[in-house]
Coordinates of C-alpha atoms in Angstrom, one line a residue:
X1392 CA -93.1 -226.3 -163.3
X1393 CA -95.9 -224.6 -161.7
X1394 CA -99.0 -226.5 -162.2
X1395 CA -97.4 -230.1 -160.9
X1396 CA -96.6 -227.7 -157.7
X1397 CA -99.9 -226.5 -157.5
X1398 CA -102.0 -230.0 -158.1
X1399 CA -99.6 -231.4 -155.2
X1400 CA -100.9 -228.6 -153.0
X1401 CA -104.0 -229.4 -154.2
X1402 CA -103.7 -233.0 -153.4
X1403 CA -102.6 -232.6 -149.8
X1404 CA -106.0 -230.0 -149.4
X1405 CA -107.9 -232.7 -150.3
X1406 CA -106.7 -235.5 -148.4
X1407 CA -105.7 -233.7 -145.2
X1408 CA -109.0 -233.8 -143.6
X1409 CA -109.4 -237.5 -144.2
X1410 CA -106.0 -238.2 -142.7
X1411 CA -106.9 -236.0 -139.5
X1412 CA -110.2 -238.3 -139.5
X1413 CA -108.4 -241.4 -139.6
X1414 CA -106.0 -239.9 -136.8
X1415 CA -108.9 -239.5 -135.1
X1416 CA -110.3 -242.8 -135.0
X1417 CA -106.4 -244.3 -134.5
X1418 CA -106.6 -242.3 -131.3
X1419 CA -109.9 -243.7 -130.3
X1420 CA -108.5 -246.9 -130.4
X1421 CA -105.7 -246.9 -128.5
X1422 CA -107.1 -245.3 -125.6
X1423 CA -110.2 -247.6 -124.4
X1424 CA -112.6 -247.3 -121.8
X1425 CA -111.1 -249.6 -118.9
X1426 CA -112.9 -253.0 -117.9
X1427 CA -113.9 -251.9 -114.2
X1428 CA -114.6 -248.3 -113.2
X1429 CA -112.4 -246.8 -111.3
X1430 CA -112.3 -246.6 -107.7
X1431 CA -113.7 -243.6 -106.0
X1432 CA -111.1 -241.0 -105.2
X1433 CA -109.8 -240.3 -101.5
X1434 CA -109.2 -237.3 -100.1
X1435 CA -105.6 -236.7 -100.0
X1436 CA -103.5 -236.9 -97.0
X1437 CA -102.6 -233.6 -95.1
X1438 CA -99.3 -232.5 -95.6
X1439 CA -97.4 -230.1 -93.7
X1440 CA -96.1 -227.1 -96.0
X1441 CA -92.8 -226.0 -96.3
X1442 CA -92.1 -222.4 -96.1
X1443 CA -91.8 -220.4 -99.2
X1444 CA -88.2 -220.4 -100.7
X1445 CA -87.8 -217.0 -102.7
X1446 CA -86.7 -218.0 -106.2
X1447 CA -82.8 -217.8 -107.4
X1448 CA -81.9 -215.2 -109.9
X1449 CA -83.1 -216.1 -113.8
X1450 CA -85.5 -219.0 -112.6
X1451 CA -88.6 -217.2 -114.2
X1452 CA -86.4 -217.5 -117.0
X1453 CA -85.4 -220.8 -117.1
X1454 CA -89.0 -222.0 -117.0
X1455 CA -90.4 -220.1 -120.1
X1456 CA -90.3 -222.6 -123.3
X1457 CA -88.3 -226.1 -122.9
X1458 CA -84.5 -226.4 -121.7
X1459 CA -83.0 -225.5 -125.0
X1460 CA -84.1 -222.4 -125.3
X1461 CA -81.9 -221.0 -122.5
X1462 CA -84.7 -219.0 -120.7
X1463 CA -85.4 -217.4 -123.7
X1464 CA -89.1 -216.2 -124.3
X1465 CA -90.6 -218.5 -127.4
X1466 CA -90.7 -216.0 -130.6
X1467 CA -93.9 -215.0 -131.8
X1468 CA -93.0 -213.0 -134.8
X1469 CA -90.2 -213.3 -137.6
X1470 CA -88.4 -210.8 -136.5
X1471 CA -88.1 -212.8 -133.5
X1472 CA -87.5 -216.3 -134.8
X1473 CA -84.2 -214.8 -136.4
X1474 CA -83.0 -213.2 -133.5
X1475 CA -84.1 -216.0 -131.1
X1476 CA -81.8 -218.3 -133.7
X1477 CA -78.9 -215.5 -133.5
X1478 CA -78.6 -216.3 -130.2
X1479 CA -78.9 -219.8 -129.6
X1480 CA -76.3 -220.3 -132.6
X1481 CA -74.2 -218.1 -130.2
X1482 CA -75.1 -220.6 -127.0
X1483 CA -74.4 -223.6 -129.3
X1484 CA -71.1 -223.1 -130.5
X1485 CA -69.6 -221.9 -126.6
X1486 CA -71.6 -225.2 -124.7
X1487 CA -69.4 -227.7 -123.1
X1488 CA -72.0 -229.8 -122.2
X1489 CA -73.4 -232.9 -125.0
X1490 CA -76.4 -232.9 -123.5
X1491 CA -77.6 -228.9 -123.5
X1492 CA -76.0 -228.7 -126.8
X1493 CA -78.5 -231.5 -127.9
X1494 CA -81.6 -229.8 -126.4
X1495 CA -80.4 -226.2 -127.9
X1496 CA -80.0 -228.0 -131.1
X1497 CA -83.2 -229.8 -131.0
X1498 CA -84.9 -226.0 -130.1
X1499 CA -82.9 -224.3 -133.3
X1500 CA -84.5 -226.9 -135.9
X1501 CA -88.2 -226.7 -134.2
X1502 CA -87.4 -222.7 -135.3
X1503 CA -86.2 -223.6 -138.6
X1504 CA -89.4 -225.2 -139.5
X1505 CA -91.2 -221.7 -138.1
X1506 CA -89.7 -219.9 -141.1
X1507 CA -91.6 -221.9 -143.9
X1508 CA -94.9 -221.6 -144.2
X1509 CA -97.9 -224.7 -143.3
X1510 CA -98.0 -225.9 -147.0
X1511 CA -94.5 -225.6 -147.6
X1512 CA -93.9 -228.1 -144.6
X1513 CA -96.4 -230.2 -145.4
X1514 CA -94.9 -231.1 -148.7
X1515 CA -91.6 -232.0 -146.6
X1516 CA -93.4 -234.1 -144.2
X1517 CA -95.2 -236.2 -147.5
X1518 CA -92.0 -236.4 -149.0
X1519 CA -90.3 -237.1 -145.8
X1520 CA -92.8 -240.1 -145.2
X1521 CA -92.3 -241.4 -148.5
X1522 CA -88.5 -241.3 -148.1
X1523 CA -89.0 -243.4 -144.8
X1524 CA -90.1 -246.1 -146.9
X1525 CA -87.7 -246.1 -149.2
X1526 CA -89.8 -244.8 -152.0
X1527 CA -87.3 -241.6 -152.5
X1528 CA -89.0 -241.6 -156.7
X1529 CA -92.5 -240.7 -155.1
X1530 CA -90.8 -238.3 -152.3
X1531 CA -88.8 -236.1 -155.1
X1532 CA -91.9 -234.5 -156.5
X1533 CA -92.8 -233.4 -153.0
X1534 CA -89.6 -232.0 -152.2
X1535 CA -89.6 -230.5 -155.8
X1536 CA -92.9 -228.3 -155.4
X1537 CA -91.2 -226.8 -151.5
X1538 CA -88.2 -225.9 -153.3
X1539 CA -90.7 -224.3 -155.9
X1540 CA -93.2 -223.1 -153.4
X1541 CA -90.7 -221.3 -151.0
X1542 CA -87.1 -221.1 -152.9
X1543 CA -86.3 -219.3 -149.8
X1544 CA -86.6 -221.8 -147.5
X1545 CA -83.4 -223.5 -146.6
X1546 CA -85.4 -226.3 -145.3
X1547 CA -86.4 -227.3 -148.3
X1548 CA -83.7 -226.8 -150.0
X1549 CA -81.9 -229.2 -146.7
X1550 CA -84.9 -231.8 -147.0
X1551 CA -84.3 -232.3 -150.7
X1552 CA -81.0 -232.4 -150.7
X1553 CA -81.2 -235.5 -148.3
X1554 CA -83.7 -237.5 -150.9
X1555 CA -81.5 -237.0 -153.6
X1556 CA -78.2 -238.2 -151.4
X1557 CA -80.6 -241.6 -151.3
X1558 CA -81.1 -241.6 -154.9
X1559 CA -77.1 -241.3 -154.7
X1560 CA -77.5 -238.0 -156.9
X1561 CA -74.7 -236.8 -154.9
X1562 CA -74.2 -233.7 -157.4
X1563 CA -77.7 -232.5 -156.9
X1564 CA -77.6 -232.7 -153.4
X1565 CA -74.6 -231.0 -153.5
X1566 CA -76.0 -228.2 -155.2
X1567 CA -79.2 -228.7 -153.3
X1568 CA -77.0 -228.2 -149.6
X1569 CA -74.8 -225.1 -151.0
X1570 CA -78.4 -223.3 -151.7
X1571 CA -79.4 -224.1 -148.3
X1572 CA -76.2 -222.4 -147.1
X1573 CA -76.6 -220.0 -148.9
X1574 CA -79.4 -219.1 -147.2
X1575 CA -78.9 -220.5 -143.8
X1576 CA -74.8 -220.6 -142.7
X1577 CA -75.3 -222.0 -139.3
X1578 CA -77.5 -224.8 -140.5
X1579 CA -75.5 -227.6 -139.5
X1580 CA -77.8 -230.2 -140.5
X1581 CA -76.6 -229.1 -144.0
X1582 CA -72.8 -228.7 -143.2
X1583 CA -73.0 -232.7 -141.9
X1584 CA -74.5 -233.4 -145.2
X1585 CA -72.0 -231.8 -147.3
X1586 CA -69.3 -232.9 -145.2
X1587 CA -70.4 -236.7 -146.0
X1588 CA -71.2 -236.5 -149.6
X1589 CA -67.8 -234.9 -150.6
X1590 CA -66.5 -237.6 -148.6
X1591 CA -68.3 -240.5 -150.7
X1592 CA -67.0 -238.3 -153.7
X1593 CA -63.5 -238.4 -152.5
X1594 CA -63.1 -235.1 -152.4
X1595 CA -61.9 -235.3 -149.1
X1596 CA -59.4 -232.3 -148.4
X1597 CA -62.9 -230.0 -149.3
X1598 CA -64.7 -232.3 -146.9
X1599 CA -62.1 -231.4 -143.9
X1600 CA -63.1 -227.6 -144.7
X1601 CA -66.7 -228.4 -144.3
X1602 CA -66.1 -230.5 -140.8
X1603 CA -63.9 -227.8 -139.5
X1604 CA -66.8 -225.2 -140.2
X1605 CA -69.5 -227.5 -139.0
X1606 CA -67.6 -228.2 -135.8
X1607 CA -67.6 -224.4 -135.3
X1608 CA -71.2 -223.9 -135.5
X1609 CA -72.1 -227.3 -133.7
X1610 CA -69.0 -228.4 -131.6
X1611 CA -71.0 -231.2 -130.0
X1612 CA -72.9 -232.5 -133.2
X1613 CA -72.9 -236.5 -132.7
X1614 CA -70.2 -238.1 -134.5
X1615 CA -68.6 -235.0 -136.3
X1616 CA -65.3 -234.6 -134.2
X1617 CA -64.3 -238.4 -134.6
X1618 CA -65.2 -238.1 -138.3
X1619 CA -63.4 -234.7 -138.5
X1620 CA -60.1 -236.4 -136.8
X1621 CA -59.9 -239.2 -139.5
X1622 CA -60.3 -237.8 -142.0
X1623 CA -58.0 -235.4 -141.0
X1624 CA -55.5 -237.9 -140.6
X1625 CA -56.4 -239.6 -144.0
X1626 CA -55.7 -236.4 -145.6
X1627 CA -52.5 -235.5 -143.5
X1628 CA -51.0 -239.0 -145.1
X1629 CA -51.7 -237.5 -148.7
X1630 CA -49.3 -234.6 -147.9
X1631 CA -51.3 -231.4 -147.6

C-alpha cells in the first residue's frame, strides 16, 4: 500500500510545475493589453475632510481576517488552529443569523484544510477534480494515498468518503465518515453526509440521531432542519 501512495506523490511533483506554467500562460490570456492606451490620469478633486471619528469598541477586532472569523486573529501555529476552531464551533452553534453562520462556516473548513499538510491536500484537490468529472474510479486512488499519507486527517477521511457515496459504496463511506468523526466531532460536513447515506439505506431512525447532532453543531447548515423535520415525521408514523 505504500509504493502506489508514494508514486502518486511522485506524480503530482512532477507535473505540478507544468500545471503552474500552464496557469501561467491561462492568466496571460485573459488579461490583454487594451486596444488604446489609457488616458492620462487627473489629479483628483479636493475634498473637504471629515473630522476623525474615534473607533467603537472591538473594531480593530472586527477587521483582522474576513467576517467569519469573529475578530479573531488568523492562527499561525497548530496550537492555534485548534483553539481558533474551539471557538468558532462555540460561535456557530449559538448564531441566529443564516448569513454569519455561513461565513463562520466557510472560515472553520478554510482551517480544516490548515491541519493537513501541502501533499496531503493536493492528493484531495486531484481526486476532487477528477470526481468533478464524474471519473470517481480515477479519483479513489487519490483519495486512497491521503487516507494513507495522513490517517489522521479527518479531511481525508471526509473527502473520500464523499467519492465513495458516488460510487454508491454507501458502507465504505460509512465507515469512511465515522473515522472522520472520530477524529473531528464538530465536522459537520461529515454529520450531513452520514445523515444522507443512512437515509438512502433506510436506516432512518439512526439518521434522525445524526440530524439532531448535526443541527447542534451547525443549527443553520442549508437544508438540514427541513430534512431533520421529515424525516422526523416519517419516523414518528413508524411508532418510535
Amino acid at each position: 500500500m505504500i509504493f502506489p501512495a508514494r508514486l502518486l506523490i511522485g506524480l503530482l511533483i512532477l507535473t505540478g510545475g507544468a500545471a503552474n506554467a500552464a496557469a501561467d500562460d491561462e492568466l496571460l490570456k485573459t488579461q490583454p493589453f487594451p486596444a488604446e492606451p489609457a488616458p492620462a490620469p487627473q489629479p483628483p478633486p479636493a475634498v473637504k475632510k471629515a473630522p476623525p471619528v474615534a473607533p467603537s469598541p472591538g473594531a480593530q477586532a472586527r477587521q483582522k481576517g474576513p467576517p467569519g472569523l469573529m475578530g479573531l486573529p488568523w492562527p499561525q501555529t497548530p496550537e492555534q488552529v485548534s483553539k481558533t476552531l474551539d471557538n468558532l464551533y462555540a460561535y456557530l452553534a449559538t448564531e441566529g443569523d443564516h448569513r454569519q453562520a455561513g461565513e463562520i462556516s466557510g472560515v472553520i473548513e478554510r482551517l480544516w484544510r490548515l491541519q493537513g499538510g501541502d501533499t496531503v491536500n493536493l492528493l484531495i484537490d486531484r481526486g476532487e477534480l477528477f470526481s468533478a468529472q464524474n471519473q470517481n474510479e480515477k479519483a479513489l486512488p487519490f483519495l486512497d494515498a491521503a487516507v494513507e499519507l495522513e490517517p489522521q486527517y479527518a479531511e481525508a477521511w471526509s473527502h473520500r468518503a464523499y467519492i465513495e457515496y458516488r460510487m454508491n459504496n454507501y458502507a465504505a463511506a460509512l465507515g469512511d465518515l465515522r473515522r472522520a468523526l472520530a477524529l473531528e466531532p464538530n465536522n459537520f460536513r461529515a454529520l450531513d453526509g452520514m445523515a444522507k447515506i443512512l437515509v438512502q439505506m433506510g436506516e432512518k431512525k439512526a439518521a434522525l440521531e445524526v440530524y439532531d447532532q448535526l443541527l447542534k453543531v451547525h443549527p443553520n447548515i442549508e437544508g438540514g432542519q427541513t430534512a431533520r423535520d421529515e424525516l422526523k415525521k416519517e419516523v414518528e408514523g413508524q411508532g418510535i
